[in-house]
Short mmCIF file of C-alpha atoms in Angstrom, two decimals:
data_model
loop_
_atom_site.label_atom_id
_atom_site.label_comp_id
_atom_site.label_asym_id
_atom_site.label_seq_id
_atom_site.Cartn_x
_atom_site.Cartn_y
_atom_site.Cartn_z
CA UNK A 173 27.18 15.48 -18.97
CA UNK A 174 30.16 13.63 -19.20
CA UNK A 175 32.19 11.14 -16.47
CA UNK A 176 34.12 14.15 -15.16
CA UNK A 177 31.66 16.12 -14.75
CA UNK A 178 29.91 13.52 -12.56
CA UNK A 179 33.30 13.52 -10.13
CA UNK A 180 33.06 17.40 -9.86
CA UNK A 181 29.21 17.94 -9.65
CA UNK A 182 28.03 14.36 -7.65
CA UNK A 183 25.33 14.22 -10.36
CA UNK A 184 25.28 11.29 -12.67
CA UNK A 185 25.49 11.81 -16.82
CA UNK A 186 22.40 12.66 -18.20
CA UNK A 187 20.81 13.31 -21.62
CA UNK A 188 18.08 15.68 -22.46
CA UNK A 189 14.43 14.98 -21.15
CA UNK A 190 16.00 14.43 -17.92
CA UNK A 191 17.45 10.81 -18.85
CA UNK A 192 20.24 9.53 -16.91
CA UNK A 193 22.31 7.26 -18.82
CA UNK A 194 25.10 5.87 -15.63
CA UNK A 195 23.12 4.68 -13.11
CA UNK A 196 24.89 2.30 -10.64
CA UNK A 197 22.88 2.14 -6.78
CA UNK A 198 24.75 -1.11 -6.20
CA UNK A 199 28.01 0.74 -6.19
CA UNK A 200 28.38 2.10 -2.34
CA UNK A 201 30.14 5.26 -3.21
CA UNK A 202 27.80 6.21 -6.14
CA UNK A 203 24.70 5.65 -4.16
CA UNK A 204 25.83 7.45 -0.98
CA UNK A 205 27.34 10.83 -3.43
CA UNK A 206 24.16 11.02 -5.27
CA UNK A 207 22.15 7.63 -6.21
CA UNK A 208 20.51 7.97 -2.87
CA UNK A 209 18.93 11.41 -3.47
CA UNK A 210 17.82 10.90 -6.94
CA UNK A 211 16.37 7.66 -5.89
CA UNK A 212 14.33 8.89 -2.89
CA UNK A 213 13.10 11.95 -5.02
CA UNK A 214 11.53 9.93 -7.77
CA UNK A 215 10.34 7.65 -5.21
CA UNK A 216 8.54 10.51 -3.61
CA UNK A 217 6.77 12.05 -6.78
CA UNK A 218 6.04 7.86 -8.01
CA UNK A 219 4.35 7.56 -4.57
CA UNK A 220 2.27 10.70 -5.14
CA UNK A 221 1.00 9.89 -8.59
CA UNK A 222 0.29 5.95 -7.98
CA UNK A 223 -1.41 7.41 -5.10
CA UNK A 224 -3.77 9.31 -7.06
CA UNK A 225 -4.26 6.47 -9.36
CA UNK A 226 -5.84 4.80 -6.81
CA UNK A 227 -7.78 7.37 -5.49
CA UNK A 228 -9.87 7.42 -9.08
CA UNK A 229 -9.46 3.41 -9.62
CA UNK A 230 -11.59 2.92 -6.52
CA UNK A 231 -13.96 5.48 -6.81
CA UNK A 232 -16.74 3.26 -8.01
CA UNK A 233 -16.27 1.31 -4.39
CA UNK A 234 -18.28 4.22 -2.84
CA UNK A 235 -20.45 5.56 -5.38
CA UNK A 236 -22.44 2.09 -5.99
CA UNK A 237 -23.05 2.36 -2.34
CA UNK A 238 -24.48 5.61 -2.44
CA UNK A 239 -26.70 5.51 -6.01
CA UNK A 240 -29.42 4.15 -4.78
CA UNK A 241 -29.95 7.31 -2.33
CA UNK A 242 -30.10 9.66 -5.46
CA UNK A 243 -32.48 7.32 -7.33
CA UNK A 244 -30.57 5.00 -9.42
CA UNK A 245 -31.97 1.42 -8.46
CA UNK A 246 -29.37 -1.31 -9.85
CA UNK A 247 -29.47 -4.66 -9.20
CA UNK A 248 -27.25 -6.76 -7.43
CA UNK A 249 -25.81 -8.19 -10.42
CA UNK A 250 -25.43 -4.69 -12.15
CA UNK A 251 -23.81 -3.24 -8.99
CA UNK A 252 -20.98 -5.82 -8.82
CA UNK A 253 -20.76 -5.17 -12.79
CA UNK A 254 -20.06 -1.24 -11.75
CA UNK A 255 -17.19 -2.56 -9.31
CA UNK A 256 -15.83 -5.85 -11.78
CA UNK A 257 -14.81 -3.18 -14.76
CA UNK A 258 -12.57 -1.08 -13.02
CA UNK A 259 -10.88 -4.18 -11.83
CA UNK A 260 -11.23 -5.98 -15.15
CA UNK A 261 -9.76 -2.84 -17.44
CA UNK A 262 -6.78 -1.65 -14.58
CA UNK A 263 -5.72 -5.18 -14.53
CA UNK A 264 -5.44 -5.75 -18.08
CA UNK A 265 -3.83 -1.96 -18.69
CA UNK A 266 -0.87 -2.95 -16.17
CA UNK A 267 1.22 -4.74 -19.17
CA UNK A 268 1.22 -2.08 -21.56
CA UNK A 269 1.56 0.17 -18.78
CA UNK A 270 4.90 -1.50 -17.88
CA UNK A 271 5.78 -1.38 -21.51
CA UNK A 272 5.55 2.57 -21.93
CA UNK A 273 8.18 2.87 -19.32
CA UNK A 274 11.38 2.09 -21.87
CA UNK A 275 9.35 3.93 -24.76
CA UNK A 276 8.85 6.98 -22.58
CA UNK A 277 10.49 6.97 -19.55
CA UNK A 278 9.91 7.08 -15.91
CA UNK A 279 9.17 10.92 -16.10
CA UNK A 280 6.72 11.31 -19.07
CA UNK A 281 4.63 7.86 -18.61
CA UNK A 282 4.27 9.03 -15.06
CA UNK A 283 2.75 12.66 -16.16
CA UNK A 284 0.97 10.91 -18.84
CA UNK A 285 -0.70 8.31 -16.91
CA UNK A 286 -1.43 10.99 -14.28
CA UNK A 287 -3.36 13.41 -16.52
CA UNK A 288 -5.48 10.40 -18.26
CA UNK A 289 -7.22 10.16 -14.82
CA UNK A 290 -9.27 13.26 -15.54
CA UNK A 291 -11.09 11.34 -18.45
CA UNK A 292 -12.92 9.14 -15.87
CA UNK A 293 -13.21 11.81 -13.50
CA UNK A 294 -15.33 13.89 -16.00
CA UNK A 295 -17.06 11.05 -17.17
CA UNK A 296 -18.12 10.40 -13.53
CA UNK A 297 -19.41 13.88 -12.90
CA UNK A 298 -21.66 13.59 -16.01
CA UNK A 299 -22.74 10.07 -14.68
CA UNK A 300 -24.11 10.89 -11.44
CA UNK A 301 -25.76 14.41 -12.41
CA UNK A 302 -28.38 12.90 -14.36
CA UNK A 303 -30.45 11.11 -11.77
CA UNK A 304 -33.90 9.67 -12.87
CA UNK A 305 -36.81 11.76 -12.48
CA UNK A 306 -40.85 11.86 -12.75
CA UNK A 307 -39.85 13.09 -16.30
CA UNK A 308 -36.52 11.66 -17.69
CA UNK A 309 -34.74 7.93 -16.97
CA UNK A 310 -31.37 9.48 -16.20
CA UNK A 311 -28.08 8.54 -17.17
CA UNK A 312 -28.63 4.63 -19.00
CA UNK A 313 -26.85 2.32 -17.31
CA UNK A 314 -24.35 1.76 -20.18
CA UNK A 315 -22.83 4.89 -19.73
CA UNK A 316 -22.23 3.69 -16.00
CA UNK A 317 -20.28 0.75 -17.31
CA UNK A 318 -18.29 2.93 -19.73
CA UNK A 319 -17.24 5.20 -16.86
CA UNK A 320 -16.76 2.03 -14.67
CA UNK A 321 -14.21 0.73 -17.47
CA UNK A 322 -12.73 4.31 -17.53
CA UNK A 323 -11.79 4.05 -14.19
CA UNK A 324 -9.71 1.36 -14.60
CA UNK A 325 -6.99 3.87 -15.70
CA UNK A 326 -6.22 4.27 -12.42
CA UNK A 327 -5.17 0.48 -12.11
CA UNK A 328 -2.71 0.67 -14.90
CA UNK A 329 -0.33 2.81 -12.80
CA UNK A 330 0.83 0.83 -10.60
CA UNK A 331 2.94 -1.66 -12.79
CA UNK A 332 4.57 1.10 -14.51
CA UNK A 333 5.44 2.88 -11.00
CA UNK A 334 6.61 -0.26 -9.40
CA UNK A 335 8.92 -1.27 -12.34
CA UNK A 336 10.59 2.21 -12.81
CA UNK A 337 11.22 2.31 -8.99
CA UNK A 338 12.57 -1.05 -9.01
CA UNK A 339 15.57 0.26 -10.85
CA UNK A 340 16.29 3.02 -9.09
CA UNK A 341 17.55 1.17 -5.59
CA UNK A 342 20.23 -1.12 -4.74
CA UNK A 343 18.94 -4.88 -3.90
CA UNK A 344 19.21 -4.33 -0.31
CA UNK A 345 17.21 -1.49 0.17
CA UNK A 346 14.52 -2.62 -2.57
CA UNK A 347 12.09 -4.23 -0.68
CA UNK A 348 11.47 -1.43 1.69
CA UNK A 349 11.41 0.91 -1.48
CA UNK A 350 9.10 -0.96 -3.35
CA UNK A 351 7.06 -1.56 -0.13
CA UNK A 352 6.53 2.14 0.43
CA UNK A 353 6.09 2.68 -3.08
CA UNK A 354 3.15 0.28 -3.22
CA UNK A 355 1.79 1.23 0.12
CA UNK A 356 1.74 4.86 -1.18
CA UNK A 357 -0.47 3.85 -3.86
CA UNK A 358 -2.75 1.38 -1.84
CA UNK A 359 -3.78 3.85 0.64
CA UNK A 360 -5.26 6.01 -1.83
CA UNK A 361 -7.75 3.55 -1.54
CA UNK A 362 -8.43 4.60 2.07
CA UNK A 363 -8.15 8.10 1.16
CA UNK A 364 -10.83 8.01 -1.38
CA UNK A 365 -13.27 5.52 0.74
CA UNK A 366 -12.80 8.09 4.12
CA UNK A 367 -13.22 11.37 2.16
CA UNK A 368 -16.25 10.52 -0.44
CA UNK A 369 -18.71 10.29 2.10
CA UNK A 370 -17.77 13.28 3.51
CA UNK A 371 -17.23 15.83 0.52
CA UNK A 372 -20.62 14.28 -1.34
CA UNK A 373 -22.48 15.51 1.87
CA UNK A 374 -21.39 19.01 1.98
CA UNK A 375 -24.21 21.39 1.45
CA UNK A 376 -27.80 20.11 0.82
CA UNK A 377 -28.37 16.21 0.21
CA UNK A 378 -26.09 13.96 -1.17
CA UNK A 379 -24.16 15.11 -4.45
CA UNK A 380 -22.35 12.41 -6.05
CA UNK A 381 -20.73 14.89 -8.44
CA UNK A 382 -18.42 16.12 -5.94
CA UNK A 383 -16.49 12.72 -5.82
CA UNK A 384 -15.26 13.64 -9.04
CA UNK A 385 -14.67 17.21 -9.06
CA UNK A 386 -12.64 16.79 -5.99
CA UNK A 387 -9.64 14.97 -8.01
CA UNK A 388 -9.21 17.01 -10.94
CA UNK A 389 -7.00 19.96 -9.28
CA UNK A 390 -4.81 17.14 -7.70
CA UNK A 391 -4.69 15.61 -11.24
CA UNK A 392 -3.30 18.49 -12.52
CA UNK A 393 -0.74 18.66 -9.32
CA UNK A 394 0.75 15.42 -9.96
CA UNK A 395 1.11 15.85 -13.53
CA UNK A 396 3.24 18.94 -13.25
CA UNK A 397 5.15 17.64 -10.51
CA UNK A 398 6.12 14.42 -12.17
CA UNK A 399 6.80 16.29 -15.20
CA UNK A 400 9.37 18.64 -13.94
CA UNK A 401 10.92 16.91 -10.83
CA UNK A 402 11.10 13.33 -11.98
CA UNK A 403 14.02 11.09 -13.91
CA UNK A 404 14.00 8.71 -16.55
CA UNK A 405 16.97 5.87 -16.16
CA UNK A 406 18.28 4.35 -19.70
CA UNK A 407 18.80 0.88 -17.58
CA UNK A 408 14.89 0.87 -16.87
CA UNK A 409 14.02 -1.46 -19.94
CA UNK A 410 12.07 -4.39 -19.25
CA UNK A 411 12.05 -5.09 -22.93
CA UNK A 412 10.59 -7.37 -25.02
CA UNK A 413 13.15 -10.13 -24.60
CA UNK A 414 13.00 -9.62 -21.13
CA UNK A 415 9.12 -10.37 -21.14
CA UNK A 416 9.43 -13.28 -23.48
CA UNK A 417 11.78 -14.69 -21.25
CA UNK A 418 10.07 -13.74 -18.20
CA UNK A 419 6.82 -15.57 -19.93
CA UNK A 420 8.37 -19.25 -20.41
CA UNK A 421 9.95 -18.99 -16.95
CA UNK A 422 7.49 -20.99 -14.61
CA UNK A 423 8.39 -18.86 -11.66
CA UNK A 424 6.48 -15.95 -13.06
CA UNK A 425 3.35 -17.75 -13.45
CA UNK A 426 4.07 -19.18 -9.70
CA UNK A 427 4.52 -15.89 -8.28
CA UNK A 428 1.41 -14.66 -10.64
CA UNK A 429 -0.84 -17.14 -8.84
CA UNK A 430 0.39 -16.14 -5.19
CA UNK A 431 0.00 -12.57 -6.04
CA UNK A 432 -3.81 -12.93 -6.87
CA UNK A 433 -3.62 -14.47 -3.58
CA UNK A 434 -2.57 -11.22 -1.67
CA UNK A 435 -2.94 -7.98 -3.85
CA UNK A 436 -6.03 -9.84 -5.96
CA UNK A 437 -7.37 -10.38 -2.41
CA UNK A 438 -6.55 -6.46 -1.13
CA UNK A 439 -7.99 -4.77 -4.28
CA UNK A 440 -11.10 -6.80 -4.50
CA UNK A 441 -12.07 -6.77 -0.91
CA UNK A 442 -11.49 -3.10 -1.09
CA UNK A 443 -13.70 -2.64 -4.00
CA UNK A 444 -16.59 -4.84 -2.39
CA UNK A 445 -16.33 -3.97 1.26
CA UNK A 446 -18.86 -1.01 1.41
CA UNK A 447 -21.35 -2.87 -0.73
CA UNK A 448 -21.01 -5.91 1.76
CA UNK A 449 -21.74 -4.16 4.61
CA UNK A 450 -24.91 -2.72 2.83
CA UNK A 451 -26.04 -5.88 1.30
CA UNK A 452 -25.76 -8.20 4.21
CA UNK A 453 -26.14 -6.57 7.46
CA UNK A 454 -28.54 -3.90 6.29
CA UNK A 455 -29.04 -2.36 9.94
CA UNK A 456 -25.16 -1.42 9.88
CA UNK A 457 -25.64 0.16 6.43
CA UNK A 458 -24.25 3.26 8.42
CA UNK A 459 -20.96 2.04 8.70
CA UNK A 460 -20.36 2.10 4.98
CA UNK A 461 -18.42 5.04 5.97
CA UNK A 462 -15.75 3.52 7.80
CA UNK A 463 -14.55 0.75 5.32
CA UNK A 464 -11.85 2.97 4.56
CA UNK A 465 -10.35 1.47 7.76
CA UNK A 466 -9.65 -1.59 6.23
CA UNK A 467 -7.76 -0.46 3.11
CA UNK A 468 -5.82 2.03 5.32
CA UNK A 469 -4.42 -1.04 7.54
CA UNK A 470 -3.87 -3.11 4.55
CA UNK A 471 -2.24 -0.27 2.95
CA UNK A 472 0.25 0.83 6.28
CA UNK A 473 1.24 -2.94 6.61
CA UNK A 474 2.61 -3.45 3.56
CA UNK A 475 5.96 -2.25 4.03
CA UNK A 476 6.11 -4.32 7.16
CA UNK A 477 5.97 -7.23 4.75
CA UNK A 478 8.60 -5.92 2.90
CA UNK A 479 10.76 -5.43 5.58
CA UNK A 480 10.06 -9.05 6.95
CA UNK A 481 10.71 -10.36 3.66
CA UNK A 482 14.14 -8.90 4.18
CA UNK A 483 14.79 -10.02 7.34
CA UNK A 484 13.13 -13.50 7.42
CA UNK A 485 12.50 -14.67 3.89
CA UNK A 486 9.63 -14.07 1.76
CA UNK A 487 8.61 -17.29 1.15
CA UNK A 488 8.18 -18.27 5.02
CA UNK A 489 6.18 -14.82 5.68
CA UNK A 490 4.25 -15.46 2.49
CA UNK A 491 3.10 -19.24 3.34
CA UNK A 492 2.16 -18.24 7.08
CA UNK A 493 0.06 -15.29 6.03
CA UNK A 494 -1.71 -17.55 3.38
CA UNK A 495 -2.79 -19.80 6.30
CA UNK A 496 -3.90 -16.75 8.48
CA UNK A 497 -5.84 -15.78 5.22
CA UNK A 498 -7.70 -18.83 5.28
CA UNK A 499 -8.31 -19.08 8.91
CA UNK A 500 -9.78 -15.39 8.79
CA UNK A 501 -11.80 -15.94 5.74
CA UNK A 502 -13.62 -18.74 7.86
CA UNK A 503 -14.42 -16.39 10.46
CA UNK A 504 -16.15 -14.22 8.07
CA UNK A 505 -18.11 -16.80 6.76
CA UNK A 506 -18.74 -17.93 10.53
CA UNK A 507 -20.02 -14.33 11.10
CA UNK A 508 -22.40 -13.87 8.61
CA UNK A 509 -23.83 -17.49 9.00
CA UNK A 510 -24.81 -16.01 12.87
CA UNK A 511 -25.24 -12.51 12.08
CA UNK A 512 -22.66 -10.93 14.17
CA UNK A 513 -21.53 -7.90 12.65
CA UNK A 514 -18.61 -7.25 15.01
CA UNK A 515 -16.84 -10.49 13.90
CA UNK A 516 -17.48 -9.92 10.14
CA UNK A 517 -16.13 -6.26 10.42
CA UNK A 518 -12.90 -7.42 12.44
CA UNK A 519 -12.50 -10.44 10.42
CA UNK A 520 -12.55 -8.35 7.48
CA UNK A 521 -9.69 -5.86 9.38
CA UNK A 522 -7.48 -8.77 10.13
CA UNK A 523 -7.64 -9.76 6.51
CA UNK A 524 -6.76 -6.46 5.30
CA UNK A 525 -3.81 -6.60 7.54
CA UNK A 526 -2.59 -9.76 6.15
CA UNK A 527 -3.36 -9.07 2.59
CA UNK A 528 -0.83 -6.04 2.89
CA UNK A 529 1.70 -7.97 4.70
CA UNK A 530 1.62 -10.50 1.85
CA UNK A 531 1.43 -7.95 -0.89
CA UNK A 532 4.88 -6.72 0.41
CA UNK A 533 6.33 -10.31 0.80
CA UNK A 534 5.43 -11.59 -2.42
CA UNK A 535 6.32 -8.55 -4.48
CA UNK A 536 9.95 -8.76 -2.51
CA UNK A 537 10.10 -12.60 -3.57
CA UNK A 538 10.18 -11.63 -7.25
CA UNK A 539 13.87 -9.95 -7.58
CA UNK A 540 15.25 -12.44 -5.46
CA UNK A 541 14.01 -15.42 -7.27
CA UNK A 542 15.35 -14.42 -10.72
CA UNK A 543 18.84 -13.58 -8.93
CA UNK A 544 18.71 -16.94 -7.08
CA UNK A 545 18.20 -18.60 -10.54
CA UNK A 546 20.75 -16.44 -12.27
CA UNK A 547 23.35 -17.14 -9.71
CA UNK A 548 22.93 -20.89 -9.91
CA UNK A 549 22.94 -21.19 -13.77
CA UNK A 550 26.09 -19.07 -13.48
CA UNK A 551 27.16 -21.68 -10.76
CA UNK A 552 26.79 -24.50 -12.97
CA UNK A 553 27.51 -23.24 -16.14
CA UNK A 554 30.01 -20.55 -15.76
CA UNK A 555 29.49 -16.81 -17.32
CA UNK A 556 30.04 -13.48 -16.51
CA UNK A 557 28.01 -13.08 -13.00
CA UNK A 558 27.69 -9.25 -13.30
CA UNK A 559 26.16 -9.29 -16.54
CA UNK A 560 23.83 -12.07 -15.77
CA UNK A 561 22.37 -10.36 -12.80
CA UNK A 562 21.69 -7.08 -14.97
CA UNK A 563 19.64 -9.26 -17.22
CA UNK A 564 17.95 -11.02 -14.22
CA UNK A 565 17.12 -7.29 -13.33
CA UNK A 566 15.54 -6.32 -16.61
CA UNK A 567 13.70 -9.93 -16.41
CA UNK A 568 12.27 -9.09 -12.80
CA UNK A 569 11.28 -5.75 -14.16
CA UNK A 570 8.91 -7.59 -16.37
CA UNK A 571 7.59 -9.93 -14.07
CA UNK A 572 6.75 -7.32 -11.89
CA UNK A 573 4.36 -5.98 -14.61
CA UNK A 574 3.13 -9.46 -15.20
CA UNK A 575 2.65 -10.36 -11.92
CA UNK A 576 1.04 -7.12 -11.25
CA UNK A 577 -1.31 -7.58 -13.79
CA UNK A 578 -2.32 -10.96 -12.88
CA UNK A 579 -2.83 -9.83 -8.91
CA UNK A 580 -5.47 -7.05 -10.13
CA UNK A 581 -6.98 -10.08 -11.88
CA UNK A 582 -7.41 -11.35 -8.65
CA UNK A 583 -9.78 -8.44 -7.79
CA UNK A 584 -11.96 -9.50 -10.78
CA UNK A 585 -12.34 -12.84 -9.55
CA UNK A 586 -13.20 -11.73 -5.82
CA UNK A 587 -15.85 -9.64 -6.93
CA UNK A 588 -17.39 -12.20 -9.13
CA UNK A 589 -17.27 -14.82 -6.54
CA UNK A 590 -19.43 -12.34 -4.17
CA UNK A 591 -21.87 -11.48 -7.16
CA UNK A 592 -22.65 -14.99 -7.95
CA UNK A 593 -22.84 -15.96 -4.35
CA UNK A 594 -25.04 -13.25 -3.70
CA UNK A 595 -27.19 -13.70 -6.67
CA UNK A 596 -27.44 -17.45 -6.66
CA UNK A 597 -27.58 -18.37 -2.97
CA UNK A 598 -28.59 -14.50 -1.26
CA UNK A 599 -25.53 -15.11 0.92
CA UNK A 600 -21.87 -14.76 0.86
CA UNK A 601 -21.24 -18.41 2.03
CA UNK A 602 -20.37 -19.95 -1.50
CA UNK A 603 -18.00 -16.86 -2.06
CA UNK A 604 -16.05 -16.76 1.08
CA UNK A 605 -15.78 -20.74 0.67
CA UNK A 606 -14.22 -20.52 -2.45
CA UNK A 607 -11.66 -17.74 -1.69
CA UNK A 608 -10.69 -19.89 1.76
CA UNK A 609 -9.69 -22.55 -0.36
CA UNK A 610 -7.61 -20.63 -2.77
CA UNK A 611 -5.60 -19.23 0.34
CA UNK A 612 -5.12 -22.97 1.11
CA UNK A 613 -3.89 -23.66 -2.20
CA UNK A 614 -1.63 -20.94 -2.46
CA UNK A 615 -0.33 -21.92 1.09
CA UNK A 616 0.73 -25.41 -0.40
CA UNK A 617 2.26 -23.86 -3.42
CA UNK A 618 4.46 -21.66 -1.69
CA UNK A 619 5.67 -24.89 0.73
CA UNK A 620 5.96 -26.60 -2.68
CA UNK A 621 8.27 -24.50 -5.02
CA UNK A 622 9.96 -22.60 -2.35
CA UNK A 623 10.63 -23.95 1.11
CA UNK A 624 11.11 -27.54 0.54
CA UNK A 625 14.85 -28.22 1.12
CA UNK A 626 15.29 -30.94 -1.18
CA UNK A 627 13.37 -28.95 -4.08
CA UNK A 628 15.47 -25.78 -3.26
CA UNK A 629 19.15 -27.33 -3.19
CA UNK A 630 18.11 -29.18 -6.56
CA UNK A 631 16.89 -25.91 -8.60
CA UNK A 632 19.55 -23.64 -6.55
CA UNK A 633 22.69 -24.94 -5.51
CA UNK A 634 24.27 -21.68 -4.89
CA UNK A 635 21.31 -20.02 -3.20
CA UNK A 636 18.64 -22.06 -2.19
CA UNK A 637 15.07 -20.77 -2.78
CA UNK A 638 14.71 -21.51 1.19
CA UNK A 639 16.26 -18.25 1.46
CA UNK A 640 14.07 -16.01 -0.84
#
């Protein structure tokens, strides 16, 4: 399709495989004529696939809470390893998943990554269908560990999806788009935690295999939708050079540190919350079925964080959000100390809200930081600002992958904190104290790097980081 064809049909030029070569979302005429429709279509199917990824990734959060009811008796340490491994594998896969976008294109890779989710679902069905009996030891623990690792496939989808979608939207609408994309994925945690207790209870007794079976037809539908309706952008290439620049940029690691405190907390708390209820408040273990409320509220609040960042500034929202996270973590600690389930549950709900807002605000800061750095460099040394900003977009795409991986790894740290705290002291006090201290450190880092006026003006004279 030629440039003339674009003017007559309203479609951007494309090549075989639904690749779009010409994409200018910053051009108002292009955006209104055709860009907006294509961008929102791809966002819709991206949300569907990413949502499914989270559905599968979080499965063990509910499975481990019911393993004892069907005859699998694992220790606290063994239980938490089944929660830690999906986090660990999911965070590790986020880097190669981001690199897959330029290699395969957003359309093809979304199809592939969605289809791969069938593997852990089948493994889970087998694992929980062989419970211990008087004559059989049942599925060995090592296979549960392998299944937990395979569930991590779902965690990799986030970075590739966010990187891909970031190229479809103009800067002024990117905060909302990324927030919706991430929230649509994050809410998959709540959907799984809501539906699994219901589905596994259908019929007689508890059938954990249903937790894997229920997602298989959805995986097929998601793969087909991605293949037939999504597009790939030639410009969506956070290439190796961009990654090299991003890895050498101190701001990449500052944002990774902060994202551990937001998304790492969200996914870490989501994995642990049902087990924490069951282990810490035995008399209230029936409330495990309500654990989905935390992830649901945290997911819904994520776009709000992106919107606030667009209106007020990501750094300001992020700093005050970390202060509130520290306060409510201490509130959870107090609840455990005085044995108040009501305070424990409500404090965790507040934490989920805050992690959602922080997820939106920190992710929105990334492209703004790189744009600010680029403008400052051109302001000082000269050069073509338009070309420099395009390079900054590619670097920001690479940073999204790095930061997303580090944030997911935060879920590992959260669950390790709870594991060692429960194993060594029998309570959550030590683990919660460490987490609260991390939030305080995140508050200080945010202020130091982005809100000190003298520092901001020195580093970016044409656009202070205080506006990030």
